[in-house]
CSV table of C-alpha atoms and ligand atoms in Angstrom, one decimal:
chain,number,residue,atom,x,y,z
A,1,MET,CA,0.0,0.3,-0.1
A,2,THR,CA,2.2,2.3,1.3
A,3,SER,CA,4.6,1.6,-2.0
A,4,ILE,CA,1.5,2.2,-4.1
A,5,ILE,CA,0.6,6.1,-2.6
A,6,ASN,CA,4.6,6.6,-3.0
A,7,GLN,CA,3.8,6.4,-7.1
A,8,ILE,CA,1.5,8.6,-7.3
A,9,ASP,CA,2.7,12.6,-8.3
A,10,PRO,CA,1.3,15.0,-5.1
A,11,ALA,CA,1.4,17.7,-8.2
A,12,ARG,CA,-0.8,16.4,-10.2
A,13,VAL,CA,-3.3,14.5,-8.0
A,14,PRO,CA,-6.9,15.4,-9.8
A,15,ALA,CA,-8.6,17.9,-7.6
A,16,HIS,CA,-11.9,16.3,-8.4
A,17,VAL,CA,-13.0,12.6,-8.6
A,18,ALA,CA,-16.5,11.4,-9.3
A,19,ILE,CA,-17.1,7.8,-8.8
A,20,ILE,CA,-19.8,5.4,-10.4
A,21,MET,CA,-20.2,3.0,-7.4
A,22,ASP,CA,-21.3,-0.5,-9.1
A,23,GLY,CA,-21.9,-3.9,-8.7
A,24,ASN,CA,-23.6,-4.5,-5.2
A,25,GLY,CA,-25.8,-6.7,-6.0
A,26,ARG,CA,-23.8,-8.9,-8.2
A,27,TRP,CA,-21.0,-9.1,-5.8
A,28,ALA,CA,-23.5,-10.5,-3.3
A,29,LYS,CA,-24.9,-12.2,-5.9
A,30,SER,CA,-21.8,-13.6,-6.5
A,31,ARG,CA,-21.9,-14.9,-2.9
A,32,GLY,CA,-25.4,-16.5,-2.2
A,33,LEU,CA,-26.1,-13.5,-0.7
A,34,ASP,CA,-29.4,-11.0,-0.6
A,35,ARG,CA,-28.3,-7.3,-3.0
A,36,CYS,CA,-28.4,-5.4,0.2
A,37,GLU,CA,-25.9,-7.0,1.5
A,38,GLY,CA,-23.8,-5.8,-1.2
A,39,HIS,CA,-24.9,-2.8,-0.3
A,40,VAL,CA,-24.0,-2.9,3.3
A,41,GLU,CA,-20.6,-3.8,1.9
A,42,GLY,CA,-20.7,-1.1,-0.3
A,43,VAL,CA,-21.0,1.2,2.6
A,44,SER,CA,-17.5,0.1,4.0
A,45,THR,CA,-16.1,0.9,0.9
A,46,VAL,CA,-17.1,4.5,0.8
A,47,ARG,CA,-15.6,5.0,3.9
A,48,LYS,CA,-12.4,3.7,3.0
A,49,ILE,CA,-11.9,5.8,-0.1
A,50,THR,CA,-12.9,8.9,1.4
A,51,GLU,CA,-10.3,8.1,3.5
A,52,ILE,CA,-7.6,7.6,0.3
A,53,ALA,CA,-8.7,10.7,-1.3
A,54,SER,CA,-8.2,12.5,1.7
A,55,GLU,CA,-4.5,11.4,1.9
A,56,THR,CA,-3.6,11.7,-1.3
A,57,GLY,CA,-4.9,14.7,-1.4
A,58,VAL,CA,-7.8,15.1,-3.8
A,59,ARG,CA,-10.4,18.0,-3.2
A,60,TYR,CA,-13.6,16.9,-4.0
A,61,LEU,CA,-15.1,13.8,-4.2
A,62,THR,CA,-18.3,13.0,-5.8
A,63,LEU,CA,-19.8,9.5,-5.0
A,64,TYR,CA,-22.8,8.0,-7.7
A,65,ALA,CA,-25.5,7.1,-4.4
A,66,PHE,CA,-28.7,7.0,-5.9
A,67,SER,CA,-30.0,7.9,-9.1
A,68,THR,CA,-33.9,9.5,-9.9
A,69,GLU,CA,-33.7,5.3,-11.7
A,70,ASN,CA,-32.8,4.0,-8.7
A,71,TRP,CA,-36.5,5.1,-7.5
A,72,ASN,CA,-37.9,2.0,-9.2
A,73,ARG,CA,-35.9,-0.5,-7.8
A,74,PRO,CA,-38.3,-2.6,-5.9
A,75,LYS,CA,-39.8,-1.1,-2.3
A,76,GLU,CA,-37.6,-3.3,-0.2
A,77,GLU,CA,-34.8,-2.1,-1.9
A,78,VAL,CA,-35.2,1.1,-2.2
A,79,ASP,CA,-36.0,1.6,1.1
A,80,ALA,CA,-33.1,0.1,2.7
A,81,LEU,CA,-30.6,1.6,0.7
A,82,MET,CA,-32.1,5.1,1.9
A,83,HIS,CA,-32.0,3.6,5.6
A,84,LEU,CA,-28.8,2.4,4.9
A,85,ILE,CA,-27.3,5.5,3.3
A,86,VAL,CA,-28.6,8.4,6.3
A,87,VAL,CA,-27.3,5.3,9.4
A,88,ALA,CA,-23.9,5.5,7.5
A,89,ILE,CA,-23.9,9.5,7.3
A,90,GLU,CA,-24.7,9.6,11.0
A,91,ARG,CA,-23.4,7.8,12.2
A,92,GLU,CA,-19.9,8.7,10.2
A,93,THR,CA,-20.2,12.2,11.0
A,94,PRO,CA,-18.5,12.4,14.1
A,95,ASP,CA,-15.1,11.5,11.9
A,96,LEU,CA,-15.7,13.4,9.3
A,97,ILE,CA,-15.7,16.1,11.3
A,98,LYS,CA,-12.4,14.7,13.3
A,99,ASN,CA,-11.2,14.3,9.4
A,100,ASN,CA,-11.7,17.9,8.0
A,101,VAL,CA,-14.5,16.8,6.0
A,102,ARG,CA,-16.8,18.9,4.4
A,103,LEU,CA,-20.3,16.9,3.2
A,104,THR,CA,-22.5,18.3,0.8
A,105,MET,CA,-25.3,16.7,-1.3
A,106,ILE,CA,-26.7,16.7,-4.8
A,107,GLY,CA,-30.4,16.0,-6.3
A,108,ASP,CA,-33.9,16.3,-6.4
A,109,PHE,CA,-34.6,16.1,-2.4
A,110,ASP,CA,-38.2,17.0,-3.5
A,111,ARG,CA,-38.9,13.0,-4.0
A,112,MET,CA,-36.8,11.9,-1.0
A,113,PRO,CA,-38.5,11.1,2.4
A,114,SER,CA,-38.3,14.6,4.1
A,115,SER,CA,-37.1,13.0,7.8
A,116,ALA,CA,-34.0,10.9,5.7
A,117,TYR,CA,-33.4,14.9,3.9
A,118,GLU,CA,-33.9,16.7,7.1
A,119,ARG,CA,-31.3,13.8,8.9
A,120,LEU,CA,-29.1,14.6,6.4
A,121,VAL,CA,-29.3,17.9,6.5
A,122,ARG,CA,-28.0,18.0,10.2
A,123,CYS,CA,-25.0,16.0,9.2
A,124,ILE,CA,-24.4,18.8,6.4
A,125,ASN,CA,-24.5,21.9,9.2
A,126,ASP,CA,-22.2,19.8,11.2
A,127,THR,CA,-19.5,19.4,9.1
A,128,SER,CA,-20.1,22.6,6.7
A,129,HIS,CA,-16.8,24.3,8.9
A,130,CYS,CA,-14.4,21.8,7.5
A,131,THR,CA,-12.5,22.6,4.8
A,132,GLY,CA,-10.5,19.3,4.1
A,133,LEU,CA,-12.0,16.9,1.1
A,134,VAL,CA,-15.1,18.1,0.1
A,135,LEU,CA,-17.2,14.4,-0.2
A,136,ASN,CA,-20.4,15.4,-2.2
A,137,LEU,CA,-22.8,13.1,-2.2
A,138,ALA,CA,-25.5,12.5,-5.3
A,139,LEU,CA,-28.4,11.3,-4.2
A,140,SER,CA,-31.5,11.5,-6.1
A,141,TYR,CA,-29.6,12.7,-8.8
A,142,SER,CA,-29.5,12.3,-12.4
A,143,SER,CA,-27.9,14.7,-15.2
A,144,ARG,CA,-31.3,14.9,-16.9
A,145,TRP,CA,-33.5,16.0,-14.2
A,146,GLU,CA,-30.2,18.6,-13.4
A,147,LEU,CA,-30.0,20.0,-16.9
A,148,THR,CA,-33.7,20.3,-16.9
A,149,ARG,CA,-34.0,22.7,-13.9
A,150,ALA,CA,-31.2,24.3,-15.0
A,151,ALA,CA,-32.9,25.7,-18.4
A,152,ARG,CA,-36.0,26.4,-16.8
A,153,GLU,CA,-34.4,28.5,-13.8
A,154,ILE,CA,-32.4,30.8,-16.8
A,155,ALA,CA,-35.4,30.8,-19.4
A,156,ARG,CA,-37.6,32.1,-16.1
A,157,ASP,CA,-34.6,34.8,-15.9
A,158,ALA,CA,-34.8,35.3,-19.5
A,159,ALA,CA,-38.3,36.1,-19.5
A,160,ALA,CA,-38.6,38.4,-16.6
A,161,GLY,CA,-35.8,40.1,-17.8
A,162,LEU,CA,-33.3,39.8,-16.5
A,163,ILE,CA,-30.3,38.2,-18.7
A,164,ASP,CA,-31.2,38.7,-22.4
A,165,PRO,CA,-30.8,35.4,-24.1
A,166,ALA,CA,-27.8,36.3,-26.4
A,167,GLU,CA,-25.6,36.4,-23.2
A,168,ILE,CA,-26.3,33.0,-22.7
A,169,ASN,CA,-22.8,31.0,-22.7
A,170,ASP,CA,-21.4,27.7,-20.8
A,171,GLU,CA,-20.9,30.0,-17.2
A,172,THR,CA,-24.6,30.9,-17.4
A,173,VAL,CA,-25.5,27.0,-17.6
A,174,ALA,CA,-22.6,25.7,-15.3
A,175,ALA,CA,-23.9,28.0,-12.6
A,176,HIS,CA,-26.9,27.1,-12.7
A,177,LEU,CA,-26.1,23.4,-12.0
A,178,ALA,CA,-26.3,21.6,-8.9
A,179,THR,CA,-22.1,21.3,-8.6
A,180,ALA,CA,-21.6,25.1,-9.3
A,181,SER,CA,-19.4,25.3,-6.5
A,182,MET,CA,-17.0,22.8,-7.5
A,183,PRO,CA,-14.4,22.4,-10.7
A,184,ASP,CA,-15.2,20.2,-13.2
A,185,PRO,CA,-14.4,16.0,-12.2
A,186,ASP,CA,-10.4,15.7,-13.6
A,187,LEU,CA,-11.3,11.9,-13.5
A,188,LEU,CA,-14.3,9.4,-13.3
A,189,ILE,CA,-14.3,6.1,-12.2
A,190,ARG,CA,-17.2,3.5,-12.4
A,191,THR,CA,-17.1,0.1,-11.4
A,192,GLY,CA,-18.6,-3.2,-11.6
A,193,GLY,CA,-17.7,-3.4,-15.3
A,194,ASP,CA,-20.0,-1.7,-17.3
A,195,PHE,CA,-19.2,1.3,-20.0
A,196,ARG,CA,-21.5,3.7,-19.5
A,197,VAL,CA,-22.4,7.6,-18.1
A,198,SER,CA,-25.5,6.6,-16.5
A,199,ASN,CA,-27.1,9.9,-16.6
A,200,PHE,CA,-24.6,11.3,-14.5
A,201,LEU,CA,-23.1,14.5,-14.8
A,202,LEU,CA,-23.2,14.5,-18.3
A,203,TRP,CA,-22.1,18.0,-18.6
A,204,GLN,CA,-19.4,18.2,-16.5
A,205,LEU,CA,-17.6,15.0,-17.7
A,206,ALA,CA,-17.1,17.0,-20.8
A,207,TYR,CA,-13.4,16.6,-20.1
A,208,THR,CA,-12.7,14.6,-17.4
A,209,GLU,CA,-10.3,11.6,-18.0
A,210,LEU,CA,-12.7,8.2,-17.3
A,211,TYR,CA,-11.5,5.4,-15.9
A,212,PHE,CA,-13.5,1.4,-16.2
A,213,THR,CA,-12.5,-1.4,-14.2
A,214,ASP,CA,-14.4,-4.9,-13.8
A,215,THR,CA,-13.8,-4.9,-9.9
A,216,TYR,CA,-17.4,-5.1,-8.2
A,217,TRP,CA,-17.6,-2.0,-5.6
A,218,PRO,CA,-17.3,-3.8,-2.1
A,219,ASP,CA,-14.3,-5.3,-3.5
A,220,PHE,CA,-12.9,-2.2,-4.5
A,221,ASP,CA,-9.7,-0.9,-2.1
A,222,LYS,CA,-7.8,1.9,-1.8
A,223,GLU,CA,-4.7,0.6,-3.8
A,224,SER,CA,-7.5,0.0,-6.8
A,225,PHE,CA,-8.1,3.7,-5.9
A,226,CYS,CA,-4.4,5.0,-6.1
A,227,ARG,CA,-4.3,2.6,-9.1
A,228,ALA,CA,-6.8,4.9,-11.1
A,229,ILE,CA,-4.9,8.0,-9.4
A,230,ILE,CA,-1.6,6.7,-11.1
A,231,GLU,CA,-3.2,5.5,-14.8
A,232,TYR,CA,-4.7,9.3,-14.9
A,233,GLN,CA,-1.4,11.0,-14.3
A,234,SER,CA,-0.2,9.2,-17.4
A,235,ARG,CA,-2.9,10.8,-19.4
A,236,GLU,CA,-1.9,13.4,-21.4
A,237,ARG,CA,-5.1,16.1,-21.2
A,238,ARG,CA,-5.3,18.0,-24.1
A,239,PHE,CA,-8.9,19.8,-23.7
A,240,GLY,CA,-9.3,20.5,-27.6
A,241,LEU,CA,-5.4,21.6,-28.0
A,242,THR,CA,-2.7,19.6,-29.8
A,243,SER,CA,-0.6,17.5,-28.1
A,244,GLU,CA,2.6,20.3,-29.0
A,245,GLN,CA,0.4,22.8,-27.7
A,246,VAL,CA,0.1,21.0,-24.2
A,247,THR,CA,3.5,19.9,-23.9
A,248,THR,CA,4.9,23.7,-24.1
B,1,FPP,C1,-24.6,-0.5,-7.4
B,1,FPP,O1,-25.0,-0.5,-7.3
B,1,FPP,C2,-25.0,0.8,-6.7
B,1,FPP,C3,-26.0,1.3,-5.8
B,1,FPP,C4,-27.4,1.8,-6.5
B,1,FPP,C5,-26.0,2.2,-4.5
B,1,FPP,C6,-24.6,2.8,-3.8
B,1,FPP,C7,-24.8,2.8,-2.8
B,1,FPP,C8,-23.7,2.7,-1.8
B,1,FPP,C9,-22.6,1.7,-1.7
B,1,FPP,C10,-24.3,3.6,-0.1
B,1,FPP,C11,-23.7,4.6,-0.4
B,1,FPP,C12,-23.2,5.2,0.7
B,1,FPP,C13,-23.1,6.2,0.9
B,1,FPP,C14,-23.0,6.5,2.6
B,1,FPP,C15,-22.7,7.0,0.4
B,1,FPP,P1,-26.2,-1.6,-8.2
B,1,FPP,O2,-27.3,-2.6,-7.3
B,1,FPP,O3,-26.2,-1.6,-9.3
B,1,FPP,O4,-25.0,-3.3,-7.6
B,1,FPP,P2,-25.3,-4.8,-9.8
B,1,FPP,O5,-25.5,-3.2,-11.0
B,1,FPP,O6,-24.7,-5.3,-9.3
B,1,FPP,O7,-26.7,-5.2,-9.8
């Protein structure tokens, strides 16, 4: 572990890492367990990955914990997942504070049970003074929901004469996204073997480096995270320029 951390160049750590945590259900199934046991194990991984992200100097860690599409899963699984997330966050909040981690949340909270939402907001408030890693949970989140909301807000401002439609640009849109206060992700990690972005941060991923691994989320460990960072550091980010332009 120490040796792999040492292979990371501290000067080029991605400021923002986003993760699609997939494979909990398959991890459980492969062991003859209930899907929810996979989610329970997935929570331990969240703890480990938050620790290593903080240790390596990542500034923002966005985790796709629950998509708007996940509301359509069987009710027992939805209830179990919501309960698990709220209980885990409440349990971890004292440690988040101790480690100077600030909790934030993006998503369509109108669809969340109000008690779950209120409990999470309490944890967010309790960590609001922390200045280290920002742990950003995407909960009841989907990118199309976020972009549609942004379009609605911008249209409303234009109709009210607050902005000139001719002046709407990238920055206007970005300012209306749930991630307005954060830089775009530098690195997206998806566990669980699928190669898609599943309605996650579609606008923000425009120039993000993508990293896919077959490892199921419960098996993804600190070493796996370091390996993803090292792979990221081997990539040349050109942002649409030529290789010569970015190296000179
Ligand atoms: C995908 O696995 C995972 C989820 C839908 C939920 C992820 C949530 C957690 C790991 C808990 C998060 C906890 C905190 C504290 C943020 P899947 O069920 O789609 O797996 P499958 O593709 O193998 O069926």
